[in-house]
Tab-separated table of C-alpha atoms and ligand atoms in Angstrom:
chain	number	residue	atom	x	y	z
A	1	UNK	CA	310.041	13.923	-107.209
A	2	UNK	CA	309.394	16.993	-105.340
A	3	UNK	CA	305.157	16.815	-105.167
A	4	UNK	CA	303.865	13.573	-105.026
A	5	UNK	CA	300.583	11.816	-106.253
A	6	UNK	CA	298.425	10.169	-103.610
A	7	UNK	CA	295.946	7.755	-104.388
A	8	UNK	CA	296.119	7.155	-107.989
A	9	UNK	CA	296.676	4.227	-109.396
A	10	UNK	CA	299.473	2.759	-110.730
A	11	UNK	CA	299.620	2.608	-114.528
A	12	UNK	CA	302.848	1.361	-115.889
A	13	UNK	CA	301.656	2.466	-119.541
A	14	UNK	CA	300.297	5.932	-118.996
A	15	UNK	CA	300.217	7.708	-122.685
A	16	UNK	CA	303.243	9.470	-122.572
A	17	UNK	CA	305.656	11.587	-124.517
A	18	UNK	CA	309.108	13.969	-123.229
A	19	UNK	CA	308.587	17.326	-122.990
A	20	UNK	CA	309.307	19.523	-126.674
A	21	UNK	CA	310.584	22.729	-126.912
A	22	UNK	CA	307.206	24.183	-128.146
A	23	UNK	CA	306.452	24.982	-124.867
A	24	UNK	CA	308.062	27.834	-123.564
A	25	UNK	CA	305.387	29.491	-122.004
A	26	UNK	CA	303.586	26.145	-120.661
A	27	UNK	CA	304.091	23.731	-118.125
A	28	UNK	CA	301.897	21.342	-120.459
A	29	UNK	CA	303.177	19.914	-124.034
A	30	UNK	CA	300.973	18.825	-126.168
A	31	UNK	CA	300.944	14.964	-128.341
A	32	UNK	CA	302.756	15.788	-131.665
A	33	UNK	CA	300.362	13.486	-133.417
A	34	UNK	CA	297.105	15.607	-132.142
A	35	UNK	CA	294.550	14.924	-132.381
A	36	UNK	CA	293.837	12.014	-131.583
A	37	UNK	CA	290.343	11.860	-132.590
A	38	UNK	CA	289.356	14.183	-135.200
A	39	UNK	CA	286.341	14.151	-137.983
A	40	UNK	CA	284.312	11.547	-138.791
A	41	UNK	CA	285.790	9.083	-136.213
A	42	UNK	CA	282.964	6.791	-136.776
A	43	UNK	CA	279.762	6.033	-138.713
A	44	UNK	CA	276.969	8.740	-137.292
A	45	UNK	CA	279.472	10.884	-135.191
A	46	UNK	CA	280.606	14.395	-137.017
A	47	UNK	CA	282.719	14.988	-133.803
A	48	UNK	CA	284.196	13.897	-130.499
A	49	UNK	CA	285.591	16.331	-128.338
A	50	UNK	CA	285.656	17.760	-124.052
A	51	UNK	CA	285.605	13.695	-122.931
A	52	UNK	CA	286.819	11.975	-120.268
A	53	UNK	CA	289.322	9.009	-120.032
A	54	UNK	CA	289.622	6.892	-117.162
A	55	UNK	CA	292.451	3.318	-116.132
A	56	UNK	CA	290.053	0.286	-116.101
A	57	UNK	CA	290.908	-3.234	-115.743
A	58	UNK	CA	294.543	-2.991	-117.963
A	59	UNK	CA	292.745	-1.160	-120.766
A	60	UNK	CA	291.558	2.653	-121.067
A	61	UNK	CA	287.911	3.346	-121.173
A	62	UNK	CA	286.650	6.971	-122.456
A	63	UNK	CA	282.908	8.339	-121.728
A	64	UNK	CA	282.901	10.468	-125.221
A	65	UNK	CA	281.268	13.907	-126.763
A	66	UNK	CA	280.188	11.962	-129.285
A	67	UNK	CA	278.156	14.793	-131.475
A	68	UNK	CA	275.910	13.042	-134.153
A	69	UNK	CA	275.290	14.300	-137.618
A	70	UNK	CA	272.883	16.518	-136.983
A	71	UNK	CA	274.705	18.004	-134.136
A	72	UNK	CA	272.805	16.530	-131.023
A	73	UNK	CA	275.332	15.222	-128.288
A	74	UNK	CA	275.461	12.476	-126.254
A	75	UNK	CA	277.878	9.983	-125.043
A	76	UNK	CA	280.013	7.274	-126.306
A	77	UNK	CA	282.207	4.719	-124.759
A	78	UNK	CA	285.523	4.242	-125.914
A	79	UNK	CA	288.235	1.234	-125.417
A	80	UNK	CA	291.911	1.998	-126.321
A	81	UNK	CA	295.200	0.038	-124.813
A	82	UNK	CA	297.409	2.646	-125.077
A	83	UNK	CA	295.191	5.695	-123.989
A	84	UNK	CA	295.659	7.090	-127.325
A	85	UNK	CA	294.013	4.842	-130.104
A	86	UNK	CA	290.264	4.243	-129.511
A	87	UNK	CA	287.111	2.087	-130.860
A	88	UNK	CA	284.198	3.596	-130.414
A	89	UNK	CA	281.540	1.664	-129.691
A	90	UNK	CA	278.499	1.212	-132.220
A	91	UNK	CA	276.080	2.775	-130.010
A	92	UNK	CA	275.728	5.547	-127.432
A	93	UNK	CA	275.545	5.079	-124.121
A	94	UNK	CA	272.062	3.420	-123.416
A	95	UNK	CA	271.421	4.823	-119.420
A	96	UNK	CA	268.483	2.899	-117.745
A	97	UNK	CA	266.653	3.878	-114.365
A	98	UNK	CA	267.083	1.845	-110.976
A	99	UNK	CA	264.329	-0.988	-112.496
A	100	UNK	CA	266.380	-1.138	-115.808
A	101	UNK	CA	264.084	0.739	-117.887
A	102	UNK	CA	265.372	2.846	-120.518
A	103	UNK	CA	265.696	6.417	-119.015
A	104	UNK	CA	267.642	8.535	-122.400
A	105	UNK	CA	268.244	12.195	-122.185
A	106	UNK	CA	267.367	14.337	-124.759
A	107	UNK	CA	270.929	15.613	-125.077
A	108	UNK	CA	274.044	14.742	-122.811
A	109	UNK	CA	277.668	16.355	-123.518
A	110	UNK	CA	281.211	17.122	-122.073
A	111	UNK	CA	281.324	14.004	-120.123
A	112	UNK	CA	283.675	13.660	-116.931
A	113	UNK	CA	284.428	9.857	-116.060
A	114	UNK	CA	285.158	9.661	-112.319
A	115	UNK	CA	285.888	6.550	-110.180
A	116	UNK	CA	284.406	6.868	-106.540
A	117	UNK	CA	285.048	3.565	-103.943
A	118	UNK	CA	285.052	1.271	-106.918
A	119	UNK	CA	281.897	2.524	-108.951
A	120	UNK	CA	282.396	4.771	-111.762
A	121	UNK	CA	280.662	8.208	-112.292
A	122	UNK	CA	279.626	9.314	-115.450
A	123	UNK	CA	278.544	13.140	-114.613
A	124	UNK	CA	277.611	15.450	-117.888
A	125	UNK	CA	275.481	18.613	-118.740
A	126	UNK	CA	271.984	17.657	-119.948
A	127	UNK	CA	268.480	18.935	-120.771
A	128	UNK	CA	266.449	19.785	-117.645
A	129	UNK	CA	263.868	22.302	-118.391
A	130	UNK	CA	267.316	23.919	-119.419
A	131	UNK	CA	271.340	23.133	-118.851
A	132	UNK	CA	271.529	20.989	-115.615
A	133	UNK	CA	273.575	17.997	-114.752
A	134	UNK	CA	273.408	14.261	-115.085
A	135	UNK	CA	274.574	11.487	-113.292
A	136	UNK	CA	274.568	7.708	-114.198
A	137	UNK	CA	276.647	5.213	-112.237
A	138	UNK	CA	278.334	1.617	-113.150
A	139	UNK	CA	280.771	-0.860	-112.283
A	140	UNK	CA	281.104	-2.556	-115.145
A	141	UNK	CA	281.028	-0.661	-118.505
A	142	UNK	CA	277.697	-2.462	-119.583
A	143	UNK	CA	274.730	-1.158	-117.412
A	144	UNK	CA	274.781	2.605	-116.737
A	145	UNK	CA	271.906	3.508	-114.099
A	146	UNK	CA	271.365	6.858	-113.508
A	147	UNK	CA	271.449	9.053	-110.276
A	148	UNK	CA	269.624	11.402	-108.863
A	149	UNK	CA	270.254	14.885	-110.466
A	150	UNK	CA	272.391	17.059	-108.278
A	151	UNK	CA	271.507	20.352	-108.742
A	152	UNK	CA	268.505	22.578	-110.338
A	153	UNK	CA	268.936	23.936	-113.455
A	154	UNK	CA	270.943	25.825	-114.680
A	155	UNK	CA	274.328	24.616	-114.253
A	156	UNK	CA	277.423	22.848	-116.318
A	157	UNK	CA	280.799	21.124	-115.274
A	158	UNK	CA	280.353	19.500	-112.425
A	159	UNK	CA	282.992	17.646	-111.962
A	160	UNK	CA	283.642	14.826	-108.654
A	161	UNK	CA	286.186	14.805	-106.404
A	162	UNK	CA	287.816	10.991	-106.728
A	163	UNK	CA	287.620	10.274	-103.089
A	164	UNK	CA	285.163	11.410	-100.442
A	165	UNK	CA	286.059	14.324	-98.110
A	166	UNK	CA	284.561	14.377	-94.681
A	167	UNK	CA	282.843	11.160	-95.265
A	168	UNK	CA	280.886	12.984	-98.064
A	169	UNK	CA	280.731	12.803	-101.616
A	170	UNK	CA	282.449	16.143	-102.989
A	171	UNK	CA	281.570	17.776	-106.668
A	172	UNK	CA	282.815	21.342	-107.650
A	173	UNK	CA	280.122	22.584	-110.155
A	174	UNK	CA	279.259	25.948	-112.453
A	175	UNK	CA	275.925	27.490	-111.637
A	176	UNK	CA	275.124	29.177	-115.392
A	177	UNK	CA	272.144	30.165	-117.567
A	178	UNK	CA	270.912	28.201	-120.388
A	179	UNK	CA	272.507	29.427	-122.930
A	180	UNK	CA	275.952	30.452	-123.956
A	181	UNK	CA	276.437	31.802	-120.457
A	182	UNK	CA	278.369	35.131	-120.100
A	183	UNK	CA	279.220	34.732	-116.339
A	184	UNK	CA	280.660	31.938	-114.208
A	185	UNK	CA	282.244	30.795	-111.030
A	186	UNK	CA	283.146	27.225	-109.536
A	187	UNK	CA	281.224	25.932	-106.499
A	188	UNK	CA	281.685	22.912	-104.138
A	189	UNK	CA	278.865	21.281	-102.922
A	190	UNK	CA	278.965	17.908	-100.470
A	191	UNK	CA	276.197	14.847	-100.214
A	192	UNK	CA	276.153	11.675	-97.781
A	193	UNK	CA	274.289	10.001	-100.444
A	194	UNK	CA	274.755	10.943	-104.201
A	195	UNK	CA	271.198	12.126	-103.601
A	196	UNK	CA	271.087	14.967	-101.401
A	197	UNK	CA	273.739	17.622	-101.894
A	198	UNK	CA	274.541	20.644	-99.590
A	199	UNK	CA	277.099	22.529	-98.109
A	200	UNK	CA	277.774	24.501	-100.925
A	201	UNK	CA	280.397	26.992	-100.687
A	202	UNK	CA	282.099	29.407	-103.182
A	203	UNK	CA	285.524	28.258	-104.270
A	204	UNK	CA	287.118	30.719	-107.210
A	205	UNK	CA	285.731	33.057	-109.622
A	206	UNK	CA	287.086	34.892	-112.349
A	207	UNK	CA	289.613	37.113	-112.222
A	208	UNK	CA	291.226	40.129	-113.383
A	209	UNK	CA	293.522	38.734	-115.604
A	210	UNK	CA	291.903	39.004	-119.356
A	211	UNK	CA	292.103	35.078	-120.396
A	212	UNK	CA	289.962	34.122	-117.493
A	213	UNK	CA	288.107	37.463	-117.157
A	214	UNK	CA	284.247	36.384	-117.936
A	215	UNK	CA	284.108	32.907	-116.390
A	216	UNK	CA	285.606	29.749	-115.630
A	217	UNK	CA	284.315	26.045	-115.122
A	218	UNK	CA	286.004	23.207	-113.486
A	219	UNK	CA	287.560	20.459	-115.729
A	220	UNK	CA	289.189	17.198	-114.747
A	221	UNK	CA	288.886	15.477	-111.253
A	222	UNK	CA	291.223	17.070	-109.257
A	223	UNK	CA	294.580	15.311	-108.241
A	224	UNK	CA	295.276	14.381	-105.110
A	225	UNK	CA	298.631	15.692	-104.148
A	226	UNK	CA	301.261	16.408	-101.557
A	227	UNK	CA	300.458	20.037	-102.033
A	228	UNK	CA	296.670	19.565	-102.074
A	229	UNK	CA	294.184	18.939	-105.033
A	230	UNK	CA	295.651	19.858	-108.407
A	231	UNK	CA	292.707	21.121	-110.361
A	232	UNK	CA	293.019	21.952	-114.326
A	233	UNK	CA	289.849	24.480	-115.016
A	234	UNK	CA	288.700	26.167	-118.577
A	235	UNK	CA	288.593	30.019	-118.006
A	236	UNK	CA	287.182	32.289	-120.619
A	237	UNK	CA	287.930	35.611	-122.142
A	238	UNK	CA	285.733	37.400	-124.882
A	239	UNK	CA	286.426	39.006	-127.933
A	240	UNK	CA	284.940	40.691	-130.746
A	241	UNK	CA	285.308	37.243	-132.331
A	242	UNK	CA	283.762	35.643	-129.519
A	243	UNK	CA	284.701	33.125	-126.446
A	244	UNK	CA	288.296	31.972	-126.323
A	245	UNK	CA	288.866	29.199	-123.783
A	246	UNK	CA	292.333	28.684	-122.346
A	247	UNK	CA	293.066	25.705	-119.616
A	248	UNK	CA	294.071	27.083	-116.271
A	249	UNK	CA	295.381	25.153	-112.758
A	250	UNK	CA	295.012	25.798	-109.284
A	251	UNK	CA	295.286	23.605	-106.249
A	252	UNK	CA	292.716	23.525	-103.308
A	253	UNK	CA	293.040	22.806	-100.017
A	254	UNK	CA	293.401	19.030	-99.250
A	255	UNK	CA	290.978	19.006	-96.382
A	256	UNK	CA	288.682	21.882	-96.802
A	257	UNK	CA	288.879	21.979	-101.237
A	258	UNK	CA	286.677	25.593	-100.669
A	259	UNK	CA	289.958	27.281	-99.821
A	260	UNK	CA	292.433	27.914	-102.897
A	261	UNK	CA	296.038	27.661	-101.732
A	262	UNK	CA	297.351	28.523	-105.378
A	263	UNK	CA	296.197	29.903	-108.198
A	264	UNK	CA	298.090	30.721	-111.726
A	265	UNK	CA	297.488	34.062	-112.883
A	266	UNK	CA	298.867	32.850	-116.624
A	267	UNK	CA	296.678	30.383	-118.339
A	268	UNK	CA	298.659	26.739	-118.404
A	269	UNK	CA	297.629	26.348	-121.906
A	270	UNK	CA	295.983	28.275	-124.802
A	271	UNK	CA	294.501	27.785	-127.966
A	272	UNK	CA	297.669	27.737	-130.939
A	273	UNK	CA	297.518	24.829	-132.730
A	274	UNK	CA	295.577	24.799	-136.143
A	275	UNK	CA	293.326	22.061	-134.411
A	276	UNK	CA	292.652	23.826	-131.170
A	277	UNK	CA	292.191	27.272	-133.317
A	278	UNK	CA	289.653	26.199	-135.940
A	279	UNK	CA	286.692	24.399	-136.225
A	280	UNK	CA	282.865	24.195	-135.425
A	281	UNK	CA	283.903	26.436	-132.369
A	282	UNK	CA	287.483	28.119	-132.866
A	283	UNK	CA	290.084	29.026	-130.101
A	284	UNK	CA	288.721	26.254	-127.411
A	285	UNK	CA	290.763	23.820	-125.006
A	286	UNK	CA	288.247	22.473	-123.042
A	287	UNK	CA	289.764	19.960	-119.952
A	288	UNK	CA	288.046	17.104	-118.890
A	289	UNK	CA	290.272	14.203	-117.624
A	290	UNK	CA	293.303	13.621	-116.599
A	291	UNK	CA	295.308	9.986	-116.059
A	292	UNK	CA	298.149	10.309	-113.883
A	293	UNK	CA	300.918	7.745	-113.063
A	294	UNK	CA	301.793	8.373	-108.995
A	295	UNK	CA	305.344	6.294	-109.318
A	296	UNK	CA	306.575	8.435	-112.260
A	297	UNK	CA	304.589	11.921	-111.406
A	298	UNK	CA	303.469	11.676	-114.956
A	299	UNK	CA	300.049	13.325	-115.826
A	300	UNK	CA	298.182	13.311	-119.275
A	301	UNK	CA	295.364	15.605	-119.699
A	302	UNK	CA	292.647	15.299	-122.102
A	303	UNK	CA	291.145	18.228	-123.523
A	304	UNK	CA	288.784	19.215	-126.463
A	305	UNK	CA	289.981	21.229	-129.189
A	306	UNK	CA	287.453	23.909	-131.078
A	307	UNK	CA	284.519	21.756	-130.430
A	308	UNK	CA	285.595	19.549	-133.364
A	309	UNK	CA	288.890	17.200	-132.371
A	310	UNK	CA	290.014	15.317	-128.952
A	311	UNK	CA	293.569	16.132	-127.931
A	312	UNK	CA	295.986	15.218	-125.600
A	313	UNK	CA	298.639	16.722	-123.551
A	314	UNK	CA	301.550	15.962	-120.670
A	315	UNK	CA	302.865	17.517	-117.916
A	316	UNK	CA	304.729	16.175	-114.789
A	317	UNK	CA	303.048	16.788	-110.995
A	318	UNK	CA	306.646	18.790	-110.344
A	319	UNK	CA	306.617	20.626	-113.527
A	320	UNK	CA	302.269	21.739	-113.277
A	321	UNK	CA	302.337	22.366	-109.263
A	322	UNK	CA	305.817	24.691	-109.677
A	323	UNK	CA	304.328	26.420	-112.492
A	324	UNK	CA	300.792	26.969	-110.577
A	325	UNK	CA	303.125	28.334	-107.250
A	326	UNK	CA	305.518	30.367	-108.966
A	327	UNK	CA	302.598	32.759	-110.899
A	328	UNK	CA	300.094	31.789	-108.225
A	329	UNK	CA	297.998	34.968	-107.301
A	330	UNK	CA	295.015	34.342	-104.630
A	331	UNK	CA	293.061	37.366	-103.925
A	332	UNK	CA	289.460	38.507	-103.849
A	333	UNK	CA	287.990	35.886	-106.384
A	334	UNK	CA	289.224	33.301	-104.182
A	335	UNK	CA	288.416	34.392	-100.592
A	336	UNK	CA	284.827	34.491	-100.268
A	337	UNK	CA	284.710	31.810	-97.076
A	338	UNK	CA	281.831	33.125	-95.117
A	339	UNK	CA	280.274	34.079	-97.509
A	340	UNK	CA	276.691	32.553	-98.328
B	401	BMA	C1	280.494	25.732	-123.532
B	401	BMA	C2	280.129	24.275	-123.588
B	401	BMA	C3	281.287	23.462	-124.116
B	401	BMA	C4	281.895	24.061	-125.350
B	401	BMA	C5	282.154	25.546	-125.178
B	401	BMA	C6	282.679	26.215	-126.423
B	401	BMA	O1	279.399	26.529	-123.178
B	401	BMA	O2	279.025	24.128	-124.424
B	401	BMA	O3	280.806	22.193	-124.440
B	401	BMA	O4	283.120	23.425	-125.641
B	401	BMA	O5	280.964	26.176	-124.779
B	401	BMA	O6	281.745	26.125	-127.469
């Protein structure tokens, strides 16, 4: 291998298939037996899609968009051995405060699943007095006690870095309006605590290329690397048909993540496939998790497909990180240190 993964755990049975030829124009391929959760996957739940996956104990545990039949979201867990097939469980996450209580929110959807130092991170957009973030931690799957919210409204995809940086907890997030927001960059903010965040910086906005030309929004928990943190993002173009959300890469700097070392100009992946092109939201891949093998250099990302299915796809750390450096184009969007 030319890049290497740092950090990550080993797993031996990543979900994995070789690279197909449908991917000329893509360092990603996608499962040929997408998706692999599509309508009706269980009683009460129209729809499961932009959820996280995450390597726990020898099995694979998802935090899920589970959207209920009458179109409210909020998260399910998932079990699956092979990363591919899952069981939902009956009931949606039940989060409690730091007594226990029951502490629900009215809404809670696209779902990243992050393990920091042994506790897992659930992190996803929510109602307060608008679009804000939510946090709820646990370490065993069970209880799931919810943090301190991060930010003031309004803001969507945060998404936390899998180790700390500086001795601080690290999220990248999307400052936003309530709605269905028509502007967009990525921020990083830092915290000693999970309570207090600060030290927020700029790290990309959009660009000039058309795909990612309105806004963008982190996705998965960056990837540790040789070359710095591999981060898959969702950038957005519009249309007279509406939003069309492609998956994009970058990778930040390994030490100070505010600075972009590399940046692809060419989306990594776009909306094609009949599942990713229609639906309850056509023309969406929305990333929110990767797994990632460091002995192999295998990665699988998970991505949402037109708000309707969950679908899978594979790269390799050479493979996404030559792709990302050989169309990378930093420039103005990117270099706003000093800035604040
Ligand atoms: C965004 C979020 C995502 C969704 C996307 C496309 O604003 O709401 O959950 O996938 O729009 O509808």
């Amino acid at each position: 291998m030319k890049y290497q993964i740092i950090n990550e755990k080993k797993i031996d049975n990543i979900p994995w298939q070789d690279r197909t030829s449908q991917s000329m124009n893509s360092p990603l391929w996608r499962y040929s037996e997408n998706p692999i959760i599509a309508r009706n996957p269980a009683k009460n739940i129209a729809r499961v899609f932009n959820s996280a996956a995450i390597y726990y104990k020898g099995e694979f545990i998802s935090a899920l968009r589970g959207e209920e039949t009458n179109n409210v979201p909020y998260i399910y867990i998932g079990h699956s051995s092979d990363g591919i097939n899952w069981k939902i469980e009956d009931e949606r996450v039940k989060f409690v405060d730091e007594e226990g209580k029951l502490f629900m929110p009215k809404y809670a959807y696209d779902p990243r699943l992050v393990e920091v130092e042994g506790i897992y991170y659930i992190i996803w957009c929510q109602d307060f007095y608008g679009a804000a973030i939510g946090i709820a931690k646990t370490e065993d799957f069970k209880t799931f006690t919810r943090v301190e919210n991060p930010f003031l409204p309004f803001n969507r995809n945060a998404v936390l870095f899998p180790r700390k940086i500086d001795g601080m907890f690290t999220m990248l997030s999307r400052p936003s309006d309530s709605g269905h927001t028509p502007f967009g960059d990525i921020f990083i903010s830092q915290s000693k605590d999970m309570e207090f965040w600060g030290r927020h910086r700029h790290v990309m906005g959009k660009t000039d290329a058309w795909w990612e030309g309105l806004k963008i929004g982190a996705g998965a928990a960056p990837i540790e690397t040789s070359e710095g943190w591999l981060l898959f993002y969702h950038g957005v173009t519009n249309t007279c048909n509406g939003y069309v959300y492609s998956i994009g890469g970058a990778i930040l700097d390994i030490d100070n993540p505010s600075i972009v070392k590399y940046r692809s100009e060419k989306f990594i992946l776009t909306p094609e496939e009949l599942y990713e092109t229609t639906g309850f939201v056509p023309n969406v891949a929305f990333p929110c998790a990767t797994l990632c093998d460091a002995a192999t250099g295998r990665i699988a990302l998970y991505y949402g497909a037109a708000d309707t299915n969950l679908a899978l796809a594979f790269t390799t750390v050479d493979e996404v990180i030559d792709f990302i450096k050989d169309n990378s184009k930093v420039g103005d969007a990117e270099t706003e240190i000093g800035r604040r």
